[in-house]
PDB file of C-alpha atoms in Angstrom:
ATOM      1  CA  UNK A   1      -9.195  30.214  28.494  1.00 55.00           C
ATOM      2  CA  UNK A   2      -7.875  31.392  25.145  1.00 52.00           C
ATOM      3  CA  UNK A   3     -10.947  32.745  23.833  1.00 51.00           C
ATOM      4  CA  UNK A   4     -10.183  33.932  20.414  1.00 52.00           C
ATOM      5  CA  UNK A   5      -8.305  35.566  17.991  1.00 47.00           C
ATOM      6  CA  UNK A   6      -9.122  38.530  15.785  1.00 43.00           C
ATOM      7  CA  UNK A   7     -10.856  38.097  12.644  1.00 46.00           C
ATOM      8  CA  UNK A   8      -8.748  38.459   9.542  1.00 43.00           C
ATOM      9  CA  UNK A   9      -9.594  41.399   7.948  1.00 37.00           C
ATOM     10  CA  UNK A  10     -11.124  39.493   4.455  1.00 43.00           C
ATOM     11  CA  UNK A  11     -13.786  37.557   7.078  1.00 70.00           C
ATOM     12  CA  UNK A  12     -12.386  34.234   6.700  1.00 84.00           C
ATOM     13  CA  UNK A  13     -11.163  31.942   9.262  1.00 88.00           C
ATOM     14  CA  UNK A  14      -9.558  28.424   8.724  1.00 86.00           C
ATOM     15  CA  UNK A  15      -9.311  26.117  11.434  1.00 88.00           C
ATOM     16  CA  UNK A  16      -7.606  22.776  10.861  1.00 90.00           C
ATOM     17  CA  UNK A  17      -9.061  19.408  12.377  1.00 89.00           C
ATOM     18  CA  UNK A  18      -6.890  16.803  14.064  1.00 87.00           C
ATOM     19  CA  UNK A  19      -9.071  14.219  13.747  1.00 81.00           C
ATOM     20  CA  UNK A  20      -6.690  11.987  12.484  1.00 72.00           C
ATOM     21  CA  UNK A  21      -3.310  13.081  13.592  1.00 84.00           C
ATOM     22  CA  UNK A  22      -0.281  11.785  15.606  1.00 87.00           C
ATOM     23  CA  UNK A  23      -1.822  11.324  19.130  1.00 82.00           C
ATOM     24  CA  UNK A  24       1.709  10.342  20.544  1.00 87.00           C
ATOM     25  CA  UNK A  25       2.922  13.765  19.914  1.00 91.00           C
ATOM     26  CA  UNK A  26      -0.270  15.631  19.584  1.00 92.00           C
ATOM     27  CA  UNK A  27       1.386  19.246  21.003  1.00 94.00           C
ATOM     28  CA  UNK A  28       4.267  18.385  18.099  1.00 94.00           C
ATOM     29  CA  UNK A  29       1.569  18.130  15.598  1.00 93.00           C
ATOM     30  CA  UNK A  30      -0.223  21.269  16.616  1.00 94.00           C
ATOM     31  CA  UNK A  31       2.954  23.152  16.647  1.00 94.00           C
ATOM     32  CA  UNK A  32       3.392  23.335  13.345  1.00 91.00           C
ATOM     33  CA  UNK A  33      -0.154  25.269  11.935  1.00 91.00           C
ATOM     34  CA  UNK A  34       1.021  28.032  13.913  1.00 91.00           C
ATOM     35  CA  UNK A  35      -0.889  30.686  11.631  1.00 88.00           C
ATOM     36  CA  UNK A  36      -4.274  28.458  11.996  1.00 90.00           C
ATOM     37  CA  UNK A  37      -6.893  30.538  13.484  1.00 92.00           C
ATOM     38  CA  UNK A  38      -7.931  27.275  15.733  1.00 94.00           C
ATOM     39  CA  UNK A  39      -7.607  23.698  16.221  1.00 94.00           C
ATOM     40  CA  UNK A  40     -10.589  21.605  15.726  1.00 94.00           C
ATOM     41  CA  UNK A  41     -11.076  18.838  18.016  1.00 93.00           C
ATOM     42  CA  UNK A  42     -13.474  16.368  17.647  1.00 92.00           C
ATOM     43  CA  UNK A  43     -15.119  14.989  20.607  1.00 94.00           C
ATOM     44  CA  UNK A  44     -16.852  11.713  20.012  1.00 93.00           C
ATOM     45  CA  UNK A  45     -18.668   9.280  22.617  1.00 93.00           C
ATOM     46  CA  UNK A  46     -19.509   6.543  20.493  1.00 91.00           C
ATOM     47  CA  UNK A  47     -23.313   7.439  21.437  1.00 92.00           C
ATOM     48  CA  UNK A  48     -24.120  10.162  19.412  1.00 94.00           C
ATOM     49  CA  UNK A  49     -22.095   8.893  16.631  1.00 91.00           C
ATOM     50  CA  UNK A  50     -20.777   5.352  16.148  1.00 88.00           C
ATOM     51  CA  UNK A  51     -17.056   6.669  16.752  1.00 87.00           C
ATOM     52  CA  UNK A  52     -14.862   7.643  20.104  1.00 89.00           C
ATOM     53  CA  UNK A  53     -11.933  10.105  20.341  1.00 89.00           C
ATOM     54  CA  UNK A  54     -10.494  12.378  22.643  1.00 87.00           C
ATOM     55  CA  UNK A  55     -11.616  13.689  25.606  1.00 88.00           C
ATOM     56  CA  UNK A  56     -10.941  16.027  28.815  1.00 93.00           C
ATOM     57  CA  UNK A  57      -7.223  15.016  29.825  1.00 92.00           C
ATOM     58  CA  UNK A  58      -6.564  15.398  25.934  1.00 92.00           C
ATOM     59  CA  UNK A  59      -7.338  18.985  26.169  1.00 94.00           C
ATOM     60  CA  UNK A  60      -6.463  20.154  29.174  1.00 94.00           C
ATOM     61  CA  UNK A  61      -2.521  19.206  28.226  1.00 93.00           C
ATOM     62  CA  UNK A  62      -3.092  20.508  24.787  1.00 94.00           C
ATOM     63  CA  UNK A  63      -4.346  23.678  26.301  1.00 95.00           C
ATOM     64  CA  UNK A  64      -1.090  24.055  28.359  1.00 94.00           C
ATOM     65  CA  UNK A  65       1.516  23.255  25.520  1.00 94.00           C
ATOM     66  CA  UNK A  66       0.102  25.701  22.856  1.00 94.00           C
ATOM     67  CA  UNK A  67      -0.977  29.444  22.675  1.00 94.00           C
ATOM     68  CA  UNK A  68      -3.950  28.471  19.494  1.00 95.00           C
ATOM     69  CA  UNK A  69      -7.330  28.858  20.717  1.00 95.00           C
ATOM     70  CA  UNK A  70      -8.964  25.389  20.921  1.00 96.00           C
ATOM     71  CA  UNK A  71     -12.508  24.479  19.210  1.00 96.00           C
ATOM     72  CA  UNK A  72     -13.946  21.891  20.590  1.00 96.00           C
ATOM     73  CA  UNK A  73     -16.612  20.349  18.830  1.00 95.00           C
ATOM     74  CA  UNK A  74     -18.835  17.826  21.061  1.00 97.00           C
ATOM     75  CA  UNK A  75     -20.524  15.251  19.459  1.00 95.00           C
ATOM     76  CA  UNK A  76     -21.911  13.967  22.409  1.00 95.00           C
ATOM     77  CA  UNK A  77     -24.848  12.733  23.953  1.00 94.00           C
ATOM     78  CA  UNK A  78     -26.020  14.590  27.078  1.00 94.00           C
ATOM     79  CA  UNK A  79     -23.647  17.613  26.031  1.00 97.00           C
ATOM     80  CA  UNK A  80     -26.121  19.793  28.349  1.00 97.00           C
ATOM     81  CA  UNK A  81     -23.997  17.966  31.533  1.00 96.00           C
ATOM     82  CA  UNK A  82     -20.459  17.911  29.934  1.00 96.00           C
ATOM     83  CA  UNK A  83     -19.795  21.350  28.042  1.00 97.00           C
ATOM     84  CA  UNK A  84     -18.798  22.880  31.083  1.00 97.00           C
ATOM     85  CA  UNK A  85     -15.786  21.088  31.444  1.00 97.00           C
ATOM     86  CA  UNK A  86     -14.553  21.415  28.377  1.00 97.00           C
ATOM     87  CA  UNK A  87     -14.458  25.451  28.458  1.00 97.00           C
ATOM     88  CA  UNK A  88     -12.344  24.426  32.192  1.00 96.00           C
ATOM     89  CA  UNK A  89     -10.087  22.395  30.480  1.00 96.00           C
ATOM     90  CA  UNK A  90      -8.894  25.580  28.287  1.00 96.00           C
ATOM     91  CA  UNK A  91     -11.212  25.648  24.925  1.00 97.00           C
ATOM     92  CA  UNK A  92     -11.899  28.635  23.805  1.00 96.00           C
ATOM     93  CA  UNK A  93     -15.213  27.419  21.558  1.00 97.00           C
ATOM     94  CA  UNK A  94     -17.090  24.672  23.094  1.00 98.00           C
ATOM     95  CA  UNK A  95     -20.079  23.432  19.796  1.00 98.00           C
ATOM     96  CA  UNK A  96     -22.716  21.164  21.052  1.00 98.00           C
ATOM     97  CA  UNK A  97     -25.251  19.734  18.402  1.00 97.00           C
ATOM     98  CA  UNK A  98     -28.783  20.874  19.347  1.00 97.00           C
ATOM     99  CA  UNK A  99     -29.330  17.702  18.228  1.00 97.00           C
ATOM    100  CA  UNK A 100     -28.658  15.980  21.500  1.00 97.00           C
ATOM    101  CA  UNK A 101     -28.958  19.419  23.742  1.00 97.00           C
ATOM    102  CA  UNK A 102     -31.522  19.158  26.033  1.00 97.00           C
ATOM    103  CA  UNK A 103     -31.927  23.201  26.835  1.00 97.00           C
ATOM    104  CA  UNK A 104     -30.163  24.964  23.985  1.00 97.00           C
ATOM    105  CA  UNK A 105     -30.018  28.501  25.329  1.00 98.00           C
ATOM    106  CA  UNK A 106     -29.525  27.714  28.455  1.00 98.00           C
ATOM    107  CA  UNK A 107     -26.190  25.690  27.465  1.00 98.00           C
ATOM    108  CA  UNK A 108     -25.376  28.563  25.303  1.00 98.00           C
ATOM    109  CA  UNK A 109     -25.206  31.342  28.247  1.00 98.00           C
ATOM    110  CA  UNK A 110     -23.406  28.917  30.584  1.00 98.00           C
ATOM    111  CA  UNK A 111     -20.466  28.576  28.221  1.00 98.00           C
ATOM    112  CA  UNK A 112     -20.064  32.602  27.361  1.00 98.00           C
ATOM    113  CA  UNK A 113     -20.661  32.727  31.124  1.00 98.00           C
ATOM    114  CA  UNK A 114     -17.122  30.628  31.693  1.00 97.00           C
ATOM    115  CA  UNK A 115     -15.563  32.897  29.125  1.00 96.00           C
ATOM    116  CA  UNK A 116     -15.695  30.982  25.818  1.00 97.00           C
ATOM    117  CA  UNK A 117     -17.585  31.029  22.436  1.00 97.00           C
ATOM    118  CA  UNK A 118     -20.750  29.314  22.767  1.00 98.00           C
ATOM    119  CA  UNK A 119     -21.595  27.400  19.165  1.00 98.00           C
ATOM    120  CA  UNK A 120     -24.271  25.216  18.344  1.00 98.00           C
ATOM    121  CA  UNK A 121     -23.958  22.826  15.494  1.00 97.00           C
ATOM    122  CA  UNK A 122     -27.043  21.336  12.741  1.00 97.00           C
ATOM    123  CA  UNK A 123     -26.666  18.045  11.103  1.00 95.00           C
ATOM    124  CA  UNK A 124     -27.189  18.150   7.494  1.00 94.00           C
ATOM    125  CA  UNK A 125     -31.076  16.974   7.824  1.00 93.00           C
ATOM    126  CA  UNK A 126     -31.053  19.398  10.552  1.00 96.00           C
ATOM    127  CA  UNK A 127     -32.981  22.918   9.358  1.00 97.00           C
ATOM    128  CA  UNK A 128     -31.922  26.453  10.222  1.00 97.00           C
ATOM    129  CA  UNK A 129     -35.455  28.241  10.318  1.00 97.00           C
ATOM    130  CA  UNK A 130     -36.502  26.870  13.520  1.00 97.00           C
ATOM    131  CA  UNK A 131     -33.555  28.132  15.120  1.00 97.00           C
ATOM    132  CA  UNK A 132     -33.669  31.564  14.007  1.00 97.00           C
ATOM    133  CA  UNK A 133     -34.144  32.791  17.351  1.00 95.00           C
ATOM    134  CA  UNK A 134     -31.660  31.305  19.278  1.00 96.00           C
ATOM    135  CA  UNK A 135     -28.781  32.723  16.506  1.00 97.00           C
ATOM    136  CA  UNK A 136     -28.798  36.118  18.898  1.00 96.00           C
ATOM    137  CA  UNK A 137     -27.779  33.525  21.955  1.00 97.00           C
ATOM    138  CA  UNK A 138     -24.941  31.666  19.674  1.00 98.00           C
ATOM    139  CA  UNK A 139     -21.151  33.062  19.118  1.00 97.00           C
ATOM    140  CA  UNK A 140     -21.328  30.962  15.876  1.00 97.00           C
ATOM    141  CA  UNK A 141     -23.211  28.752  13.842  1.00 98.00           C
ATOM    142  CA  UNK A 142     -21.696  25.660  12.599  1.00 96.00           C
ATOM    143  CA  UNK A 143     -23.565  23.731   9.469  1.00 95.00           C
ATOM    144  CA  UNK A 144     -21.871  20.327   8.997  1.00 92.00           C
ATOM    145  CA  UNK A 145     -22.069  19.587   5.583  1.00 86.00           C
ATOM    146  CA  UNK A 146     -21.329  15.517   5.806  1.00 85.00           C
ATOM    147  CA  UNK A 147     -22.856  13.614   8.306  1.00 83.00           C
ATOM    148  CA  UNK A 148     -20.893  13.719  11.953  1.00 78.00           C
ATOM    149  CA  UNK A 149     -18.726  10.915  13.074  1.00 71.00           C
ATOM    150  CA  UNK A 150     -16.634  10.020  10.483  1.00 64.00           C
ATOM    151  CA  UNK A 151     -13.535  11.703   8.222  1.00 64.00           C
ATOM    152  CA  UNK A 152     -12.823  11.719   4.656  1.00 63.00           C
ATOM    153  CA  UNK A 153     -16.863  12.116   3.579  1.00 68.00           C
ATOM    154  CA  UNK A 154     -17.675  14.098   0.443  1.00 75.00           C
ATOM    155  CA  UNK A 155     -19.383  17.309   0.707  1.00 65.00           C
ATOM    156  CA  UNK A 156     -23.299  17.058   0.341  1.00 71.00           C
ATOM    157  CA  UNK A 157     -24.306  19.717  -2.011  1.00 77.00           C
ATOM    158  CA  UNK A 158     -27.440  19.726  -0.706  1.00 81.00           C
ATOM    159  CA  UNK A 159     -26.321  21.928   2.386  1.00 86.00           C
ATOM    160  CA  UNK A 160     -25.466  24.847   0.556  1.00 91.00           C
ATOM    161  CA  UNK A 161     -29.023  26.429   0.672  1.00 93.00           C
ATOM    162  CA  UNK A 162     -28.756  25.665   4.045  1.00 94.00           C
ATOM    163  CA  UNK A 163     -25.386  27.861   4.227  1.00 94.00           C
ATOM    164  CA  UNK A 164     -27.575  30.627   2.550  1.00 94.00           C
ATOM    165  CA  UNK A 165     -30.518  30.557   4.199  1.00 96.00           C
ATOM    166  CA  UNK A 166     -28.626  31.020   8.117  1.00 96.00           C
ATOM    167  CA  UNK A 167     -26.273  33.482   6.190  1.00 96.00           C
ATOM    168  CA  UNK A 168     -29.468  35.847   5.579  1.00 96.00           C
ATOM    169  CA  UNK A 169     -31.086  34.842   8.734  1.00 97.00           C
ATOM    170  CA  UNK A 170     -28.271  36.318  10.831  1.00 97.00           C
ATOM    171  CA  UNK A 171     -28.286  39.794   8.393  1.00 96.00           C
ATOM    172  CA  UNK A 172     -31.964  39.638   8.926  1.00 96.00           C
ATOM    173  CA  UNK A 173     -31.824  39.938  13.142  1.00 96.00           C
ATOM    174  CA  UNK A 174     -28.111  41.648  12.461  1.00 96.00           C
ATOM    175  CA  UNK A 175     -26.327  39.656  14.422  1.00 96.00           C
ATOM    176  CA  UNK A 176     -22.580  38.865  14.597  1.00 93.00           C
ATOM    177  CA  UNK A 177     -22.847  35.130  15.127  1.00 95.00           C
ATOM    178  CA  UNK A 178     -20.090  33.462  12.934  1.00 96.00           C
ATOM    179  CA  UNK A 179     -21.302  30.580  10.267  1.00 96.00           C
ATOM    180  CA  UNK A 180     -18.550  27.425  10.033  1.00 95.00           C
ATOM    181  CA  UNK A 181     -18.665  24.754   8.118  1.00 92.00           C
ATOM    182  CA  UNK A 182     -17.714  21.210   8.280  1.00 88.00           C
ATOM    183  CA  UNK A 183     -16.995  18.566   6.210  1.00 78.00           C
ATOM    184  CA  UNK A 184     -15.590  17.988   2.815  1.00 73.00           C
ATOM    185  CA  UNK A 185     -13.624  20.936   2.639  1.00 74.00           C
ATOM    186  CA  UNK A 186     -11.063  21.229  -0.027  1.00 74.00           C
ATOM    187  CA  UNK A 187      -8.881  24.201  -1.998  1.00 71.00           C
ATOM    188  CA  UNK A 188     -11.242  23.807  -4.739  1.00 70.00           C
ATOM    189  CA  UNK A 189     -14.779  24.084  -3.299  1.00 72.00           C
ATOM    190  CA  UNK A 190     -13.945  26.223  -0.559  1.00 81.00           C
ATOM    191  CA  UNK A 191     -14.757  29.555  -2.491  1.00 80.00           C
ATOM    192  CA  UNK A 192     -18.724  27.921  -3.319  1.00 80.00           C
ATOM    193  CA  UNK A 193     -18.645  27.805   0.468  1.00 79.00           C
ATOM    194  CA  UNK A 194     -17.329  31.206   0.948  1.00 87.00           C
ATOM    195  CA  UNK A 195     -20.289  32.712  -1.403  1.00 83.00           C
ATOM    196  CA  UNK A 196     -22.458  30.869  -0.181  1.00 87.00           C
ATOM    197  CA  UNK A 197     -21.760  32.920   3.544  1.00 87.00           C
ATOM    198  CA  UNK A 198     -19.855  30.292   5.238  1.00 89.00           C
ATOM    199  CA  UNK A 199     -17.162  32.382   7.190  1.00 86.00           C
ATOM    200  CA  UNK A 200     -14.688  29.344   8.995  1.00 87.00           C
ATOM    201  CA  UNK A 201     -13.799  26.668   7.567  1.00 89.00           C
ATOM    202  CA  UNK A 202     -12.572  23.135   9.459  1.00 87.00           C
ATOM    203  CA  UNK A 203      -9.946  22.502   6.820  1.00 77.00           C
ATOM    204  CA  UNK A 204      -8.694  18.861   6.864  1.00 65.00           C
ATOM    205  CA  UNK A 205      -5.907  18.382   3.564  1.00 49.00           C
ATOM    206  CA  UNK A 206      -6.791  22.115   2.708  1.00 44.00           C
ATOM    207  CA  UNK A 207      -4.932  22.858   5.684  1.00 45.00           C
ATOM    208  CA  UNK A 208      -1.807  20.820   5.825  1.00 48.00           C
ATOM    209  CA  UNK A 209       1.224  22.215   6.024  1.00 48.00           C
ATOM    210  CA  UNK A 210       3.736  20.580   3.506  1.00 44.00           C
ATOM    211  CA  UNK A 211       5.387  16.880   5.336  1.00 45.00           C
ATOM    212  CA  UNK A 212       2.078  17.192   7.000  1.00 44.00           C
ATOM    213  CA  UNK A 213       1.641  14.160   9.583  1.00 38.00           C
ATOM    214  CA  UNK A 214      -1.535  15.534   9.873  1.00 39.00           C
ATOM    215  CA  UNK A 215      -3.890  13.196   8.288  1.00 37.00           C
ATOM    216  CA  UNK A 216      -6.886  15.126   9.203  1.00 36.00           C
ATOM    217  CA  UNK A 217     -10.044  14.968   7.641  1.00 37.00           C
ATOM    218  CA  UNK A 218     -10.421  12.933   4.830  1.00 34.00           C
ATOM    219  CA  UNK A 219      -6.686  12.131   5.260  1.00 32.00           C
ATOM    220  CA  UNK A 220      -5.080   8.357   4.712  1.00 31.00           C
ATOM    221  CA  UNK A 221      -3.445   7.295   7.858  1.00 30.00           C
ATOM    222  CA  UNK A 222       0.358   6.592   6.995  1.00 29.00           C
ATOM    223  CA  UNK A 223       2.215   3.574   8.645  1.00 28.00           C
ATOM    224  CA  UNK A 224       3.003   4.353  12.096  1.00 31.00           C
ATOM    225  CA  UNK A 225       0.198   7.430  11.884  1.00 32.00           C
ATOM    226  CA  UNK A 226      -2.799   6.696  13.615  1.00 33.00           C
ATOM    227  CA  UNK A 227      -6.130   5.261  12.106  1.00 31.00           C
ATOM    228  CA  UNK A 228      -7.751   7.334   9.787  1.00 35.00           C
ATOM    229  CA  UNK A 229     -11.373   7.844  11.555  1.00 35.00           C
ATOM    230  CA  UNK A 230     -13.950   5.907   9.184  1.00 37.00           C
ATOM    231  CA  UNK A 231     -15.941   2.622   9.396  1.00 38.00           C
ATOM    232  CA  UNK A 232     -13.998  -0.205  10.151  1.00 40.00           C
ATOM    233  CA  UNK A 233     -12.694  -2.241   7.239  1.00 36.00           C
ATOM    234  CA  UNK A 234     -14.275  -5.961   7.133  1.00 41.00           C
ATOM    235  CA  UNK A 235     -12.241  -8.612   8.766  1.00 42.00           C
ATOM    236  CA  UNK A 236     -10.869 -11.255   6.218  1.00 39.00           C
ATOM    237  CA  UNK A 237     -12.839 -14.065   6.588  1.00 40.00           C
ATOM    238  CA  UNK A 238     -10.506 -17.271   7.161  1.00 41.00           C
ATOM    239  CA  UNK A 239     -10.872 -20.276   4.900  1.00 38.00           C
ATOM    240  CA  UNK A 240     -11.895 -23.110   6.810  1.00 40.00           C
ATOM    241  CA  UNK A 241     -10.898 -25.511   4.290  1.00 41.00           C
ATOM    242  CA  UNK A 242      -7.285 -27.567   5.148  1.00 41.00           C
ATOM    243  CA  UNK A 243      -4.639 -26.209   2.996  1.00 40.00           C
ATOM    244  CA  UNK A 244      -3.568 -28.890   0.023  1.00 41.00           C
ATOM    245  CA  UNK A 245       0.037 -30.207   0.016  1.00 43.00           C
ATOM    246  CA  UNK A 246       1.769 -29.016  -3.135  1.00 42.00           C
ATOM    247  CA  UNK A 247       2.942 -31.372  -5.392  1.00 43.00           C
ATOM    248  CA  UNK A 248       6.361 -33.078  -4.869  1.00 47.00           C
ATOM    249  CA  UNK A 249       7.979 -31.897  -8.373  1.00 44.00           C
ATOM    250  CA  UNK A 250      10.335 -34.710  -9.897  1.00 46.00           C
ATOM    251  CA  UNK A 251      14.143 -33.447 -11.470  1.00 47.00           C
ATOM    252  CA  UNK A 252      14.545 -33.619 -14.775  1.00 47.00           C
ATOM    253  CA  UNK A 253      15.800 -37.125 -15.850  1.00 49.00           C
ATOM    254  CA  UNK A 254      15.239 -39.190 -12.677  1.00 47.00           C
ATOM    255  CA  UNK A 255      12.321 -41.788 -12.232  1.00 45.00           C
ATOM    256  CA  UNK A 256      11.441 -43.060  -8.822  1.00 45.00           C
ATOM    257  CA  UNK A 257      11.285 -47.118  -8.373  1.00 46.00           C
ATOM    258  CA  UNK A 258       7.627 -47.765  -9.103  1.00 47.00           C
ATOM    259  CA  UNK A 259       7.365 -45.765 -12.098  1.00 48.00           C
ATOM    260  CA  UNK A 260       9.732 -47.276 -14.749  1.00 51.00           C
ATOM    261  CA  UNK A 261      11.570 -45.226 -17.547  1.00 52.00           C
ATOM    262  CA  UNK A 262      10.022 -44.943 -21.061  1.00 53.00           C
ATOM    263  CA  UNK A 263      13.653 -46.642 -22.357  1.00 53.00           C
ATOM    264  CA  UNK A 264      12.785 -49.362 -19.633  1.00 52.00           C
ATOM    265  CA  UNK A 265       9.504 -50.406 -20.689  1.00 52.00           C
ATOM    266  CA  UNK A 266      11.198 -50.354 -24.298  1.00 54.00           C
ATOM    267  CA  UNK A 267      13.836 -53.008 -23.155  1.00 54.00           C
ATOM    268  CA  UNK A 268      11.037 -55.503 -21.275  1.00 51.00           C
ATOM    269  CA  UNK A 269       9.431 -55.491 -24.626  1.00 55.00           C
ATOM    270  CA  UNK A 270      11.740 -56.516 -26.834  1.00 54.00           C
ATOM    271  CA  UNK A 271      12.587 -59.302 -24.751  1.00 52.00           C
TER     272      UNK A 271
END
């Protein structure tokens, strides 16, 4: 299991998100953030949230073709039975959503017990306080700040408190447990989330490298990229009226038999 990697020395960590990259050459993808402190991977069971992505095999032939530490992040019901597996398959941070954990601390020490970096994530309606206890059990802390399922959300302001209030929780009990945040990341907010005491950040277009085929979070997918994750775009409804013949156009200067010529009519006339 790659566990970790040293904290940079100015206490931030970015860790990109493939949510939305080039699944037919995943390890290619990957291969190219080589400074990245992780890779984010989203697991979704189309349960917990109204999305599905990658799962087990994914990883464990990620974990083999790169050296980066892998963070999975389980949205997932029943993440109490599957966590496990995931820290066998090679991640080196396994975050489960308390959420949809059954027995919270328990999950926790049976992940650092495999040898990885037990995290438990909050929704954004999700408070802090009455987890303040269990932050001494946790390896990190992961406040999403849009809600989980779906790329390319704005950042809800609202969860900044939130940011501040586990930030002084953890001083309070002095604990190292690391505080990420997810969602709506960008170059130019980052820094509000950096004072506020966020620590990593899952970087989607903040992290791309340049000729990025990563369309990660919040990224557009590109022809012959994958789907950018995000609700499904309506189906065009279909007309059921028949379609109307166009008009047969007549040439300039020609009359058909049963519509005489203007000069025509003149002639019948004057006879």
């Amino acid at each position: 299991v790659k566990r970790t990697r040293t904290r940079p020395a100015m206490g931030i960590q970015i860790t990109p998100s493939v949510l939305n990259a080039d699944l037919s050459r995943l390890a290619d993808e990957v291969a190219r953030i080589p400074s990245s402190d992780w890779v984010h991977i989203d697991v979704m069971d189309n349960h917990f949230v109204p999305n599905l992505t990658l799962g087990l095999p994914v990883f464990e032939s990620l974990a083999r073709a790169t050296d980066l530490p892998l963070d999975a992040h389980l949205m997932i019901e029943d993440p109490d039975s599957h966590a496990v597996e995931y820290v066998e398959a090679g991640c080196g941070s396994v975050t489960f959503h308390v959420e949809a954990a059954g027995a919270p601390v328990r999950l926790a020490r049976e992940i650092r017990a495999k040898g990885a970096r037990a995290a438990m994530a909050l929704k954004p309606a999700t408070p802090v306080e009455p987890y303040e206890e269990l932050l001494a059990e946790l390896d990190m802390l992961l406040v999403m700040t849009v809600e989980p399922g779906f790329g390319g959300q704005k950042f809800l302001d609202l969860c900044l408190p939130k940011i501040r209030t586990a930030r002084q929780l953890m001083e309070k009990h002095g604990v190292e447990t690391w505080l990420q945040v997810d969602g709506g990341i960008s170059l130019e907010s980052i820094a509000r989330r950096a004072e506020a005491g966020g620590g990593e950040f899952v970087a989607g277009r903040a992290g791309q490298p340049p000729r990025a085929p990563l369309r990660v979070v919040g990224g557009g997918g590109a022809p012959g990229r994958s789907r950018q994750a995000g609700p499904p775009r309506p189906t065009p409804r279909r007309s059921t009226r028949a379609a109307c013949p166009a008009p047969r156009m007549r040439r300039p200067g020609r009359t058909t038999p049963s519509s005489p010529s203007r000069r025509g009519r003149r002639r019948a006339e004057s006879r």
